[in-house]
Coordinates of C-alpha atoms and ligand atoms in Angstrom, one line a residue:
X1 CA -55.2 -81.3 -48.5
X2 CA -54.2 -81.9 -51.8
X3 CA -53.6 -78.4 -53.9
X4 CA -56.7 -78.2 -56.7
X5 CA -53.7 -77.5 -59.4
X6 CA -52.6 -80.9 -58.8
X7 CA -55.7 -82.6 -58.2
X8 CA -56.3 -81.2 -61.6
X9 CA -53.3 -82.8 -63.5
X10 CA -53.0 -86.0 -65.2
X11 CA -50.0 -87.0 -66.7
X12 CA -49.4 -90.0 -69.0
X13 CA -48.3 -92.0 -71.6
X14 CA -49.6 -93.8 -74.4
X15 CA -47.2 -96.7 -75.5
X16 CA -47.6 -99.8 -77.9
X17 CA -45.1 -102.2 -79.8
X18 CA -44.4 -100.1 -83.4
X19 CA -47.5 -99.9 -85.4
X20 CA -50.3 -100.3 -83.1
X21 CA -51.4 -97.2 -83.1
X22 CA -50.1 -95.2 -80.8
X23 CA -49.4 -91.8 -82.8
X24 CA -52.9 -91.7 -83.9
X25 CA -54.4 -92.5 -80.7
X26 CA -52.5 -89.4 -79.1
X27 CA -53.3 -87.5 -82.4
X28 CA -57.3 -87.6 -81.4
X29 CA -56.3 -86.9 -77.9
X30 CA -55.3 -83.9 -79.0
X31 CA -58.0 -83.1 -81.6
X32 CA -60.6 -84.0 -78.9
X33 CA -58.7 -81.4 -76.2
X34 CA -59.1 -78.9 -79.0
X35 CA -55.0 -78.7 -79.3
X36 CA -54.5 -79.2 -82.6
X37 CA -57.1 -78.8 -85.3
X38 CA -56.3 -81.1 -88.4
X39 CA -55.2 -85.0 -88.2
X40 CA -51.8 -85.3 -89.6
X41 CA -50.6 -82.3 -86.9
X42 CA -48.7 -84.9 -84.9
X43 CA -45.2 -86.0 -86.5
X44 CA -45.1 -90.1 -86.6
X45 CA -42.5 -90.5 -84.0
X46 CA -41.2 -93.3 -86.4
X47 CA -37.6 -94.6 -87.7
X48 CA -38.5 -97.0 -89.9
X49 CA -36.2 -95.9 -92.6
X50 CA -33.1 -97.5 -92.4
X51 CA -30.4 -95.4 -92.6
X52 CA -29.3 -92.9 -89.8
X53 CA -29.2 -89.9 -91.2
X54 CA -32.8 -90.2 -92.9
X55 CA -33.8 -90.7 -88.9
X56 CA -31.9 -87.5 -88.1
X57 CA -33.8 -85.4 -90.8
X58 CA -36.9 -86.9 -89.6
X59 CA -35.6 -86.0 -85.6
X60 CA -34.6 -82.2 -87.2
X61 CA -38.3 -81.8 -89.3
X62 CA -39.9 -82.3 -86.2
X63 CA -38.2 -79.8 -84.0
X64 CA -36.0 -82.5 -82.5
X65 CA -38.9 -83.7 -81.0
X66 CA -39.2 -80.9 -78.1
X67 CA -42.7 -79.9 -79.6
X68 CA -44.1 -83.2 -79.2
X69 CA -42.1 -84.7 -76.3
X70 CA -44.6 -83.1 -73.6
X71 CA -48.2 -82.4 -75.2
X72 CA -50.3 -80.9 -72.7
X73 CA -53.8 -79.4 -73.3
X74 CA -56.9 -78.4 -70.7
X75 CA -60.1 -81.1 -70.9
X76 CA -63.3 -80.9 -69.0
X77 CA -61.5 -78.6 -66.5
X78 CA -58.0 -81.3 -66.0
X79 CA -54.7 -80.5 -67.2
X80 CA -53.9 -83.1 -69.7
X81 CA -49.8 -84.1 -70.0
X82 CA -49.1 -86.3 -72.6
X83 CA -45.5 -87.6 -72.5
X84 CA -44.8 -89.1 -76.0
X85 CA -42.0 -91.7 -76.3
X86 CA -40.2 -92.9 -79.3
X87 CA -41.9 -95.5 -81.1
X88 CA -38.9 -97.3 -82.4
X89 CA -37.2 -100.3 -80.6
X90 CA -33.9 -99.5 -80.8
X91 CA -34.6 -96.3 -78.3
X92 CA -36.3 -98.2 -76.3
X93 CA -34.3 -97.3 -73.2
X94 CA -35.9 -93.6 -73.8
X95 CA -39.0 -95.1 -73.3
X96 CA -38.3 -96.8 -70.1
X97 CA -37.3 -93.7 -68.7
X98 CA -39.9 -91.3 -69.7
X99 CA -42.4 -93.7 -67.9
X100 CA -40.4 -92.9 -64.7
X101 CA -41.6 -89.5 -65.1
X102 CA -46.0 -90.5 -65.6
X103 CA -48.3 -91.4 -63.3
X104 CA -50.5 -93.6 -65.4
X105 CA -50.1 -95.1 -69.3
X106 CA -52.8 -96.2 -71.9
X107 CA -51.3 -99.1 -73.5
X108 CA -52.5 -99.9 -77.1
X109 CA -53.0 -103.7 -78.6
X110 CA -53.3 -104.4 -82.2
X111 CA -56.9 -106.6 -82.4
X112 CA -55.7 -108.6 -85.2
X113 CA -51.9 -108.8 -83.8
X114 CA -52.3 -109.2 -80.2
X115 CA -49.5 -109.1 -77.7
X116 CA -46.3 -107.9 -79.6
X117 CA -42.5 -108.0 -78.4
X118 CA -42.6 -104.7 -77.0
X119 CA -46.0 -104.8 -75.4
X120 CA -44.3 -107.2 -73.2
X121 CA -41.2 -105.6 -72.7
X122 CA -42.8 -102.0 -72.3
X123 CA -45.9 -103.5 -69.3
X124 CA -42.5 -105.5 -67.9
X125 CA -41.3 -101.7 -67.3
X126 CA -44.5 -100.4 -65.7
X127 CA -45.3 -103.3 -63.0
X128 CA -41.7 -102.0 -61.9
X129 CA -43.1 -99.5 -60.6
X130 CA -47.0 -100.5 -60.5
X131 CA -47.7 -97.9 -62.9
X132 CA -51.5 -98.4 -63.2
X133 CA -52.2 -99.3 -66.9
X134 CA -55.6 -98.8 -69.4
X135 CA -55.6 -101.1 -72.5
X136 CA -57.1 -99.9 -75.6
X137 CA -57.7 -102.7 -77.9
X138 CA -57.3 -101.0 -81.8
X139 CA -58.2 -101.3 -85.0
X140 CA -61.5 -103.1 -84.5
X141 CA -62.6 -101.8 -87.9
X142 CA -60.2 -104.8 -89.4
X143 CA -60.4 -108.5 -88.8
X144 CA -58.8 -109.1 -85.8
X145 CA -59.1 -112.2 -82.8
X146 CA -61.9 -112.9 -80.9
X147 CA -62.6 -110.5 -77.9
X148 CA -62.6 -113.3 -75.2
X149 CA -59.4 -114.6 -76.7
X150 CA -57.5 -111.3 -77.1
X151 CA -58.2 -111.0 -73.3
X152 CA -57.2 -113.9 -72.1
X153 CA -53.6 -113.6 -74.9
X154 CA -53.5 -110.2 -72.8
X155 CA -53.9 -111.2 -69.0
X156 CA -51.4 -114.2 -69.8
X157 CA -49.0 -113.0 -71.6
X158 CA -48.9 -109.5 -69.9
X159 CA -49.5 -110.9 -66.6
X160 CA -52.4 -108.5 -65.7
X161 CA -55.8 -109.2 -64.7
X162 CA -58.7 -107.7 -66.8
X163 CA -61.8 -105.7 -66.3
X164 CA -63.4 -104.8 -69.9
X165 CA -65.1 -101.3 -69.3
X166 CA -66.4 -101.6 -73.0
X167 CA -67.5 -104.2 -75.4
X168 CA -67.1 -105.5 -79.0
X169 CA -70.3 -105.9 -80.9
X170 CA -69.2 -107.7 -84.3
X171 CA -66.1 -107.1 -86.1
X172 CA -64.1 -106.2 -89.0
X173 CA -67.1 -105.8 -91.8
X174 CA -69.6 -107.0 -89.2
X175 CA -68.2 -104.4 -86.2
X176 CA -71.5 -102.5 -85.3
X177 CA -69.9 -100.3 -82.2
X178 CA -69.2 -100.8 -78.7
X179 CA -71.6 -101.0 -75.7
X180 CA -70.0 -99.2 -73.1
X181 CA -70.3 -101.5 -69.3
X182 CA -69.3 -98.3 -67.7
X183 CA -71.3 -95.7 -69.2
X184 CA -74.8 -98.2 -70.5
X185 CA -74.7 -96.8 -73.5
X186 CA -74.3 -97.9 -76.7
X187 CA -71.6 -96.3 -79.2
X188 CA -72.6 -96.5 -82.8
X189 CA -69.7 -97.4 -85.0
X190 CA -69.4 -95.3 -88.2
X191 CA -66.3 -95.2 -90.4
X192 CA -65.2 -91.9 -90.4
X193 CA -61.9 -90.4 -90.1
X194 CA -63.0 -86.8 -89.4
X195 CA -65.8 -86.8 -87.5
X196 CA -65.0 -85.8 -83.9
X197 CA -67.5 -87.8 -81.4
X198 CA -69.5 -91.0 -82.1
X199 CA -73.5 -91.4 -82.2
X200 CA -74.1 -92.5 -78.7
X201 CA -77.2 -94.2 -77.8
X202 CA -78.4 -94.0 -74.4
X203 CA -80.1 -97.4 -73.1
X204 CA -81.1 -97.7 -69.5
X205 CA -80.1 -101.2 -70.1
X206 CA -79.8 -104.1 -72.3
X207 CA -83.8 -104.7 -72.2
X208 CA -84.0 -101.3 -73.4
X209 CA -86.6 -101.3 -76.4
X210 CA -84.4 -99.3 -78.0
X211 CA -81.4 -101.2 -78.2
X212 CA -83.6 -103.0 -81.1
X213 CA -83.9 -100.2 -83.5
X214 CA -80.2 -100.2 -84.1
X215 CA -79.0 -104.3 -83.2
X216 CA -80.6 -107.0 -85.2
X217 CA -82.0 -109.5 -82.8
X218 CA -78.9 -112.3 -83.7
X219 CA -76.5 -108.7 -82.3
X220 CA -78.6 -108.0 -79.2
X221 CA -78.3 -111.8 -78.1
X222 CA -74.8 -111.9 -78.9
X223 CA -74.1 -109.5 -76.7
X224 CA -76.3 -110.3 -73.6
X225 CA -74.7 -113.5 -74.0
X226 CA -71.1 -112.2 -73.8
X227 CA -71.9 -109.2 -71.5
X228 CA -73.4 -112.0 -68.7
X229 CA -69.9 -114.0 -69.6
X230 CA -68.0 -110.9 -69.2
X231 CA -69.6 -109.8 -65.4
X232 CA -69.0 -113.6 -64.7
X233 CA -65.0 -113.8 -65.8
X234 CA -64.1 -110.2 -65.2
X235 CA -66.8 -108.7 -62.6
X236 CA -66.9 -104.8 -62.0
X237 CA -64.0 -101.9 -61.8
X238 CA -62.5 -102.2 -58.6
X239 CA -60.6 -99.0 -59.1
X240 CA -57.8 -99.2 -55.9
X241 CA -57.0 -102.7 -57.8
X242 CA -56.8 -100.2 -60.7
X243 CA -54.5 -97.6 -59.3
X244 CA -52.2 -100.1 -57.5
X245 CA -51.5 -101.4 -61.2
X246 CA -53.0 -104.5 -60.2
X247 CA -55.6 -104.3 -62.6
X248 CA -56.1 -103.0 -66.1
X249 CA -59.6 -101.4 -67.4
X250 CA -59.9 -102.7 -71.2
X251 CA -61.6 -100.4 -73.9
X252 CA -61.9 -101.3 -77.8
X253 CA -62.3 -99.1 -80.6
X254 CA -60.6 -97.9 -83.8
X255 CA -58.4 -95.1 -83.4
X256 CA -57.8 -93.7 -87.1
X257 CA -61.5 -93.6 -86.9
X258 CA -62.0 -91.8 -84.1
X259 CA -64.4 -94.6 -82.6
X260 CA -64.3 -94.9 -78.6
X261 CA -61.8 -92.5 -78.3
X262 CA -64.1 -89.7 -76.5
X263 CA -65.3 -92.8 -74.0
X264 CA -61.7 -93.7 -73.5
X265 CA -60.8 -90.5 -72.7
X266 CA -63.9 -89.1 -70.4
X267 CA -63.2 -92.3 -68.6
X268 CA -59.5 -91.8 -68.4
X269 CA -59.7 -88.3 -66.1
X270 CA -62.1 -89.7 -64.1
X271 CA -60.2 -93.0 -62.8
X272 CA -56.6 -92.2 -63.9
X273 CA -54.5 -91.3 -60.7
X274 CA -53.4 -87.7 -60.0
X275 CA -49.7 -87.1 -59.2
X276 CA -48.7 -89.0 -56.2
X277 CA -45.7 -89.2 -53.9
X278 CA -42.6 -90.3 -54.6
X279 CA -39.6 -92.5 -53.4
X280 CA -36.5 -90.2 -53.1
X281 CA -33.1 -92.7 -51.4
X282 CA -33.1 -90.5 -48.6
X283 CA -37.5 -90.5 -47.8
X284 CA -41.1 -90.3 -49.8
X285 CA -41.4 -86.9 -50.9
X286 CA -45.5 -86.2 -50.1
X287 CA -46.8 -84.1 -53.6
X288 CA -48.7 -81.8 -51.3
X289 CA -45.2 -81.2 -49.8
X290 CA -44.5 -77.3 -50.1
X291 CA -41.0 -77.1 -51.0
X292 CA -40.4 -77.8 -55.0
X293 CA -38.6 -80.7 -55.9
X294 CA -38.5 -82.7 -58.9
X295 CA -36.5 -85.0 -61.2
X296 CA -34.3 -85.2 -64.7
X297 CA -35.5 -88.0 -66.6
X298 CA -34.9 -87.0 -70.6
X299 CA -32.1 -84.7 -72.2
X300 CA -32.8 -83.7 -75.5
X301 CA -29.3 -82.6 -77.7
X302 CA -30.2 -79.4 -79.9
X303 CA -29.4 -80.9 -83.4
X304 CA -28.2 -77.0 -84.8
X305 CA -24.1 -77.4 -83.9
X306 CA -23.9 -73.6 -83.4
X307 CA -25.9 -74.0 -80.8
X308 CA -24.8 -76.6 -78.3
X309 CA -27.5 -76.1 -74.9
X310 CA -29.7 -79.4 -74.9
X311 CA -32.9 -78.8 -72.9
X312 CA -33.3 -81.1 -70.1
X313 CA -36.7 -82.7 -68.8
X314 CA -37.8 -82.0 -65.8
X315 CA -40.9 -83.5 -64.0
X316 CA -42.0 -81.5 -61.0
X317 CA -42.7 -84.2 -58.0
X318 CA -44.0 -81.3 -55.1
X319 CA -44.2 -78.0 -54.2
X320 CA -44.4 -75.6 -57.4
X321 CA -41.8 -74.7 -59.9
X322 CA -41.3 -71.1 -60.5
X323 CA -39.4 -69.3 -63.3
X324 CA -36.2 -67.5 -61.7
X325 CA -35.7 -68.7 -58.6
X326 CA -32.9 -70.4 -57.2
X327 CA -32.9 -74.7 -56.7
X328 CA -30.5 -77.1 -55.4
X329 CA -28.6 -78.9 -58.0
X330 CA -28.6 -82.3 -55.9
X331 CA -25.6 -83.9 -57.2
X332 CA -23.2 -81.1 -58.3
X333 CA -24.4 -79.4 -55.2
X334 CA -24.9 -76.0 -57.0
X335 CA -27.7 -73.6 -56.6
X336 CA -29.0 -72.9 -60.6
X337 CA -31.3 -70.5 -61.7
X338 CA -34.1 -70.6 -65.2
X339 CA -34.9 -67.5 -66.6
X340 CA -36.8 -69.3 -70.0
X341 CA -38.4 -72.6 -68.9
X342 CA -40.9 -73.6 -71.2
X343 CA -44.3 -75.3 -70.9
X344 CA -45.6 -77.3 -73.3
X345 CA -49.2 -76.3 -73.8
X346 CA -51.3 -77.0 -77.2
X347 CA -48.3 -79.0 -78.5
X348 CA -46.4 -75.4 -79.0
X349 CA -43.7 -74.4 -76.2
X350 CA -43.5 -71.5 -74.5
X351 CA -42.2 -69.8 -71.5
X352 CA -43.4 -70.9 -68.3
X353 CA -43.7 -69.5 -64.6
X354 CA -44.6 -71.7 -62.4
X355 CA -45.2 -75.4 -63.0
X356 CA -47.3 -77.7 -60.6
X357 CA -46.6 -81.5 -59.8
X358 CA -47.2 -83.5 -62.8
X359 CA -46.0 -80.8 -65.4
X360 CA -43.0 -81.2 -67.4
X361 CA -40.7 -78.1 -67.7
X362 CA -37.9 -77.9 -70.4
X363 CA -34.8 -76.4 -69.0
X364 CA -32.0 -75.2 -71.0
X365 CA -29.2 -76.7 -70.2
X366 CA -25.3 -75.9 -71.0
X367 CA -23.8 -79.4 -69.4
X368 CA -25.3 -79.1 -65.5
X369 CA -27.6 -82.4 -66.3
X370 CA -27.1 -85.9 -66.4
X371 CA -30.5 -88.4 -66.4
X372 CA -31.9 -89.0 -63.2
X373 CA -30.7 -85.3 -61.4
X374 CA -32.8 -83.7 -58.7
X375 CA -33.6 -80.4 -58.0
X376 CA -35.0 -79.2 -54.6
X377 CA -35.2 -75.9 -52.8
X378 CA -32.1 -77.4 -50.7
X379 CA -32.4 -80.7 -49.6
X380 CA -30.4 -83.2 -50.2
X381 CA -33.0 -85.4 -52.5
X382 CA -32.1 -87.9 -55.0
X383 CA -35.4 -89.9 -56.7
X384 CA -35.0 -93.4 -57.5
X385 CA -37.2 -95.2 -60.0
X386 CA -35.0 -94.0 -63.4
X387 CA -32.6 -96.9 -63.4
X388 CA -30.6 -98.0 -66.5
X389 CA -31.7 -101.8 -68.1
X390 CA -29.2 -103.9 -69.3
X391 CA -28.3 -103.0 -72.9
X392 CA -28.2 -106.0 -76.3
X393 CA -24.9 -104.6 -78.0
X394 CA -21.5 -103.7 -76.8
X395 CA -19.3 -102.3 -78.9
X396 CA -15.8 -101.0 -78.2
X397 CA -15.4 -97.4 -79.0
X398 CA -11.9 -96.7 -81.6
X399 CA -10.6 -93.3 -82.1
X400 CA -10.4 -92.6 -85.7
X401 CA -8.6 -89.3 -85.9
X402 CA -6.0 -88.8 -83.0
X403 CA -6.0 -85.0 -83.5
X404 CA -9.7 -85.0 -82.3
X405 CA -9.5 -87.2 -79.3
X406 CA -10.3 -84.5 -77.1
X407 CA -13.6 -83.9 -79.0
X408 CA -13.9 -87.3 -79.3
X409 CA -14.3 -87.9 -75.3
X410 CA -16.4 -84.4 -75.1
X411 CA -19.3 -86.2 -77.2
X412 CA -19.1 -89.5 -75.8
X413 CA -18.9 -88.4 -72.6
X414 CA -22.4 -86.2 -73.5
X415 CA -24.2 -88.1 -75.6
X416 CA -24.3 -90.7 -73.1
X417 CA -25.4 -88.2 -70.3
X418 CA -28.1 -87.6 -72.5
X419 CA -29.1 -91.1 -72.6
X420 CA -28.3 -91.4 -76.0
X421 CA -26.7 -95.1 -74.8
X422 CA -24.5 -96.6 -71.9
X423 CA -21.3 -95.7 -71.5
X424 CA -18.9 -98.4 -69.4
X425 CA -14.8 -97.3 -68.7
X426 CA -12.9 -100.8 -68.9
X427 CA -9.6 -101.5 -67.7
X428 CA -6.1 -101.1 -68.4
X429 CA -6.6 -98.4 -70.3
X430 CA -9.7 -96.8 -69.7
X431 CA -11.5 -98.2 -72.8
X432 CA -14.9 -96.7 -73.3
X433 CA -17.0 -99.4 -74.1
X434 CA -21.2 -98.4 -75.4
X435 CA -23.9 -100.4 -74.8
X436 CA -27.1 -99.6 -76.8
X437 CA -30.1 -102.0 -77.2
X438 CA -30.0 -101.4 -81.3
X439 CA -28.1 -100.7 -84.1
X440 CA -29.7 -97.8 -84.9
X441 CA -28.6 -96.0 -81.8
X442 CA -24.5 -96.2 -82.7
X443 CA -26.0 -94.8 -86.0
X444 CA -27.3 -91.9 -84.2
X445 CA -23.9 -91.6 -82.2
X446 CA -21.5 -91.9 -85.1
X447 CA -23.3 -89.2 -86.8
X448 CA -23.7 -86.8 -84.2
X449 CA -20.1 -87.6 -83.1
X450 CA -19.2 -86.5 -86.6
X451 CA -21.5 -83.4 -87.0
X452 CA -21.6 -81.9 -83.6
X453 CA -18.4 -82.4 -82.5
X454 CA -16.1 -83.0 -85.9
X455 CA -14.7 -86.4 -83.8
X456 CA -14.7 -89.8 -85.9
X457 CA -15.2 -93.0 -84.3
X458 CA -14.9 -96.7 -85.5
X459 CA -17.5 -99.2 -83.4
X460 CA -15.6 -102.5 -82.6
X461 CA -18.0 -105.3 -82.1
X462 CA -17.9 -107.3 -78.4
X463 CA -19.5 -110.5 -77.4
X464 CA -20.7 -109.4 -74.6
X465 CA -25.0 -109.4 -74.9
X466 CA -26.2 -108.6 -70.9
X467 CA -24.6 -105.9 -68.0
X468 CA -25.2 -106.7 -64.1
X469 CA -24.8 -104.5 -61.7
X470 CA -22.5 -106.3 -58.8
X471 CA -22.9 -105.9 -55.2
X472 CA -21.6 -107.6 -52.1
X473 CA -22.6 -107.2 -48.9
X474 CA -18.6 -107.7 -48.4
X475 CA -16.7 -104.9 -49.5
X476 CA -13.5 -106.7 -50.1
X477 CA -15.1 -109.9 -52.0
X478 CA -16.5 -107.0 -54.2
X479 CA -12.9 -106.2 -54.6
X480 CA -11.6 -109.1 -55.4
X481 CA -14.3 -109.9 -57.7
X482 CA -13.9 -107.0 -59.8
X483 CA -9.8 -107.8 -59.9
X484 CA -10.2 -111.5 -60.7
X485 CA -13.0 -110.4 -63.4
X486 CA -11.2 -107.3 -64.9
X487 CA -11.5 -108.0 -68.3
X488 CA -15.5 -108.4 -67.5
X489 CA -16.0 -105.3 -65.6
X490 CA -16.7 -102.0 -66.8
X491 CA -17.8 -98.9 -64.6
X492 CA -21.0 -97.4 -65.6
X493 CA -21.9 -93.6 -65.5
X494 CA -21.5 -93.4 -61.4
X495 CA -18.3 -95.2 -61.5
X496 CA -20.3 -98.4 -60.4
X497 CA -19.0 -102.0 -61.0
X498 CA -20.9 -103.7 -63.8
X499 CA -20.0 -107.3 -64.7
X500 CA -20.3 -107.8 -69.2
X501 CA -21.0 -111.1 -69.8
X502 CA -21.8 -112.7 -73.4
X503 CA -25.0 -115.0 -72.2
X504 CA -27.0 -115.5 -69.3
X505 CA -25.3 -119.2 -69.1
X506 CA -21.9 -117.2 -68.1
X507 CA -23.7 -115.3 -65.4
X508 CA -25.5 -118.4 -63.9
X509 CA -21.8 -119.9 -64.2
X510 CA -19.8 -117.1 -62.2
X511 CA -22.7 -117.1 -60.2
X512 CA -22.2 -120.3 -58.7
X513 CA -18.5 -119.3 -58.7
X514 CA -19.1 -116.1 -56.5
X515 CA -21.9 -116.7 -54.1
X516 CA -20.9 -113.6 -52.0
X517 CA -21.5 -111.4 -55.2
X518 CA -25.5 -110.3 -56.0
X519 CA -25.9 -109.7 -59.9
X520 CA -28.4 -107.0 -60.6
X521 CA -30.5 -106.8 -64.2
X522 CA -30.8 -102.8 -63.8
X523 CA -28.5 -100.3 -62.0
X524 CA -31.0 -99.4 -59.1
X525 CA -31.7 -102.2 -56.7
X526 CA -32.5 -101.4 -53.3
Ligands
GDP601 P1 -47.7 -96.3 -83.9 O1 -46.5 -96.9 -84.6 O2 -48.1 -97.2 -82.8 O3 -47.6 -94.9 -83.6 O4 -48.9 -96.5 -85.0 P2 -49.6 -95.5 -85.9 O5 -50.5 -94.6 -85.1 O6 -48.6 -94.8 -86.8 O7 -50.5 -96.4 -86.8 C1 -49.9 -97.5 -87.6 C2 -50.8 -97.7 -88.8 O8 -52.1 -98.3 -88.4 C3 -51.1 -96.5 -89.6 O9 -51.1 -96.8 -90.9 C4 -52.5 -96.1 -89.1 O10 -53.2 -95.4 -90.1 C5 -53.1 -97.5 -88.9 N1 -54.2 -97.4 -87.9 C6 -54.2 -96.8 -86.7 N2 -55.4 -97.0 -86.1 C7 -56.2 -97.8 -86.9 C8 -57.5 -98.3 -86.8 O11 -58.2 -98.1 -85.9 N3 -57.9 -99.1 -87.8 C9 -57.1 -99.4 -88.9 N4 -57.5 -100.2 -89.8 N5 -55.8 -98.9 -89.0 C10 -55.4 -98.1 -88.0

């Protein structure tokens, strides 16, 4: 028997290349869950701007981004957890890692743009872990591709097969509303960026007399034609397909004006999966399990330097979390203790007591967490699924004022525990060498290198543009490997052998060199 608290809770994230729509899709979320009461609530996660510390007053106006990193509000009797994620590239890594921590994610597509960079990269990272995926097609309300096109760009390029749940009438100036396949109704579209629901036109079908009063007869046969083309291509919700991320329900719409997002979202609780188990190394922790466990995956820094805690993440996996009681420290094998967690209800924090599987508590944290920490009630759990990609840019890191060395390896040494970037030690000399996927994330160290911890640090370029992990089933090839290769190998955060190359040419060739040795794209494998 699953508990009813968790039965209860869906937790989620809504991601899309920059620009797509993401922040105001979540803001009417939020308006429709009655947790925030005027558009223009929710801070655009967004570093366009291109120099750092513009990006850092942005990260400090919004609270450093703890309000709105778990937003969690009660619909239709559910516990809704929306886990936002950072919208630029460059912290992409963040990103990856927050969707270690849902159990489901709504992924937006630009109508007129299609599949972008990061809609790739960021649906690459959920059939890891057969995270089941909802596309909302946006902007509808502009000029965009065909419908039938846009799917079939989408089930290509993303490598997902479709099942439309609603459908396009017209478009851009012609875009008359959606006709929703799973509902039979029909959803009038009206520009409006305030209104809260859309005129909704109950049909019993597409012979309904009544579908005529509001298509013109070129409209209606347009869309019996598609509709017949659509249950021919794409056939009906097989929901298992669904879950096991085999399969992704498309909607359409137009987010800024509010149009299909109530559908979307009373459609959402009802098919999006509930917490589920999880893989720890050591077994599958069962979410009806009693005993609490659960899983670091973000640390947020606290930007105010008289106050150095950060507040860790923490998703809770089974059992339920409660405020002043004793858990197992997994890796430092300490028992710890939370007097203030806080809950992230109605995008405001506050102090929680007990948290059930699928919730997000923020912990305040002095140093104990690194990414990817488990907590239990005393086993000896670790969770997989939060493994570290391969970064774009290595740079070498130069002490720039020996009198601060010590608070030089204090912040690198923390930042990159928070996940701020990669850290690799190379040898002789125990060179620390960062590896970030943008430009803008040394920005973000350099300046909190300087202004939390007073340390100043020069970035020397490398050539190297990929990190595998290496493995070998025989322990002393891995040895000699990693001595013939020293100037290529850097350890990562768990002392770990990783092998910097400069292009994927030099990994096929050392490769071929080294069949003993297996190469890995991400640190977990197994
Ligand atoms: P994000 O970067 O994915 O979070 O995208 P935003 O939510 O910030 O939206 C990017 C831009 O697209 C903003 O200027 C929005 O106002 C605009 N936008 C969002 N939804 C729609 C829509 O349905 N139609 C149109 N025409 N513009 C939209």
């Amino acid at each position: 028997m699953i508990h009813p608290e968790i039965e209860k809770r869906k937790t989620f994230a809504i991601i899309s290349h920059p620009d797509a729509g993401k922040t105001t899709l979540t803001e009417k979320f939020l308006l429709f869950g009655g947790a925030i009461n005027t558009a223009g609530a929710v801070k655009r996660n967004k570093a366009n701007q291109s120099s750092t510390s513009d990006f850092m007053e942005i990260e400090k106006q919004r609270g450093i981004s703890v309000a709105t990193s778990v937003m969690g509000f009660e619909y239709k009797g559910k516990r809704i957890n929306i886990l936002d994620t950072p919208g630029h590239k460059d912290f992409a890594e963040d990103t990856y890692r927050t969707l270690s921590a849902v159990d489901s994610v709504i992924l937006v597509v630009d109508c007129v743009k299609g599949v972008e960079e990061q809609t790739e990269k960021l649906m690459g990272v959920c059939r890891m872990r057969n995270t089941p995926v909802i596309i909302f097609v946006n902007k509808m309300d502009r000029e965009g591709k065909d419908a039938f096109d846009l799917l079939d760009e989408i089930e290509k390029k993303l490598n997902i097969s479709l099942c439309p749940l609603s459908w396009p009438i017209g478009q851009g100036h012609t875009f008359k509303g959606v006709y929703s396949i799973y509902n039979k109704h029909l959803n009038l579209f009206e520009p409006d960026k305030t209104k809260i629901a859309d005129p909704v036109i109950e049909v019993n079908d597409l012979d309904d007399e009544n579908l005529h009063n509001f298509l013109k007869p070129k409209e209606l046969d347009g869309l019996k034609g598609d509709l017949e083309l659509v249950d021919g291509v794409y056939g009906t919700l097989d929901p298992q397909l669904y879950t096991d991320g085999l399969l992704a329900p498309v909607f359409f719409g137009s987010a800024i004006n509010n149009f299909g997002i109530k559908e979307l979202l009373d459609t959402f609780i009802n098919i999006a999966p509930s917490p589920r188990s999880r893989e720890a190394e050591q077994r599958e922790v069962l979410v009806e399990e009693k005993n609490f466990s659960g899983f670091v995956f973000k640390i947020h820094a606290n930007l105010d330097p008289k106050h150095r805690d950060r507040i860790a993440f923490l998703r809770v996996c089974s059992g339920k979390f409660e405020r002043n009681k004793f858990y197992y420290h997994t890796r430092q094998g300490k028992k710890l203790k939370f007097s203030n967690p806080m809950d992230f209800m109605a995008n405001e924090k506050s102090i929680v007591e007990e948290a059930w599987p699928g919730d997000v508590v923020g912990l305040y944290d002095s140093g104990n967490f690194k990414i990817g920490d488990t907590l239990t009630e005393g086993e000896q759990l670790q969770f997989k699924g939060i493994p570290s990609f391969s970064p774009e840019i290595f740079k070498e890191v130069e002490n720039k004022d020996p009198l601060r060395t010590k608070q030089l390896e204090k912040g690198i040494q923390q930042l990159t525990e928070e996940g701020v970037a990669q850290l690799f030690i190379a040898q002789p000399g125990n060179r620390k060498i960062i590896g970030a996927v943008g430009d803008l994330q040394f920005e973000v160290i350099a300046f909190r290198l300087e202004h939390e911890y007073g340390a100043k640090a020069h970035f020397r370029m490398l050539s190297y543009t990929r990190s595998n992990w290496v493995t070998s089933k025989d322990k002393t090839k891995l040895e000699e490997f990693v001595k013939r290769k020293q100037q290529h190998i850097g350890q990562d955060k768990d002392g770990n052998p990783v092998y910097l190359a400069d292009n994927d040419f030099m990994i096929n060739m050392t490769k071929r060199d080294y069949p003993d040795i297996e190469f890995h794209k991400t640190s977990e494998f197994k």
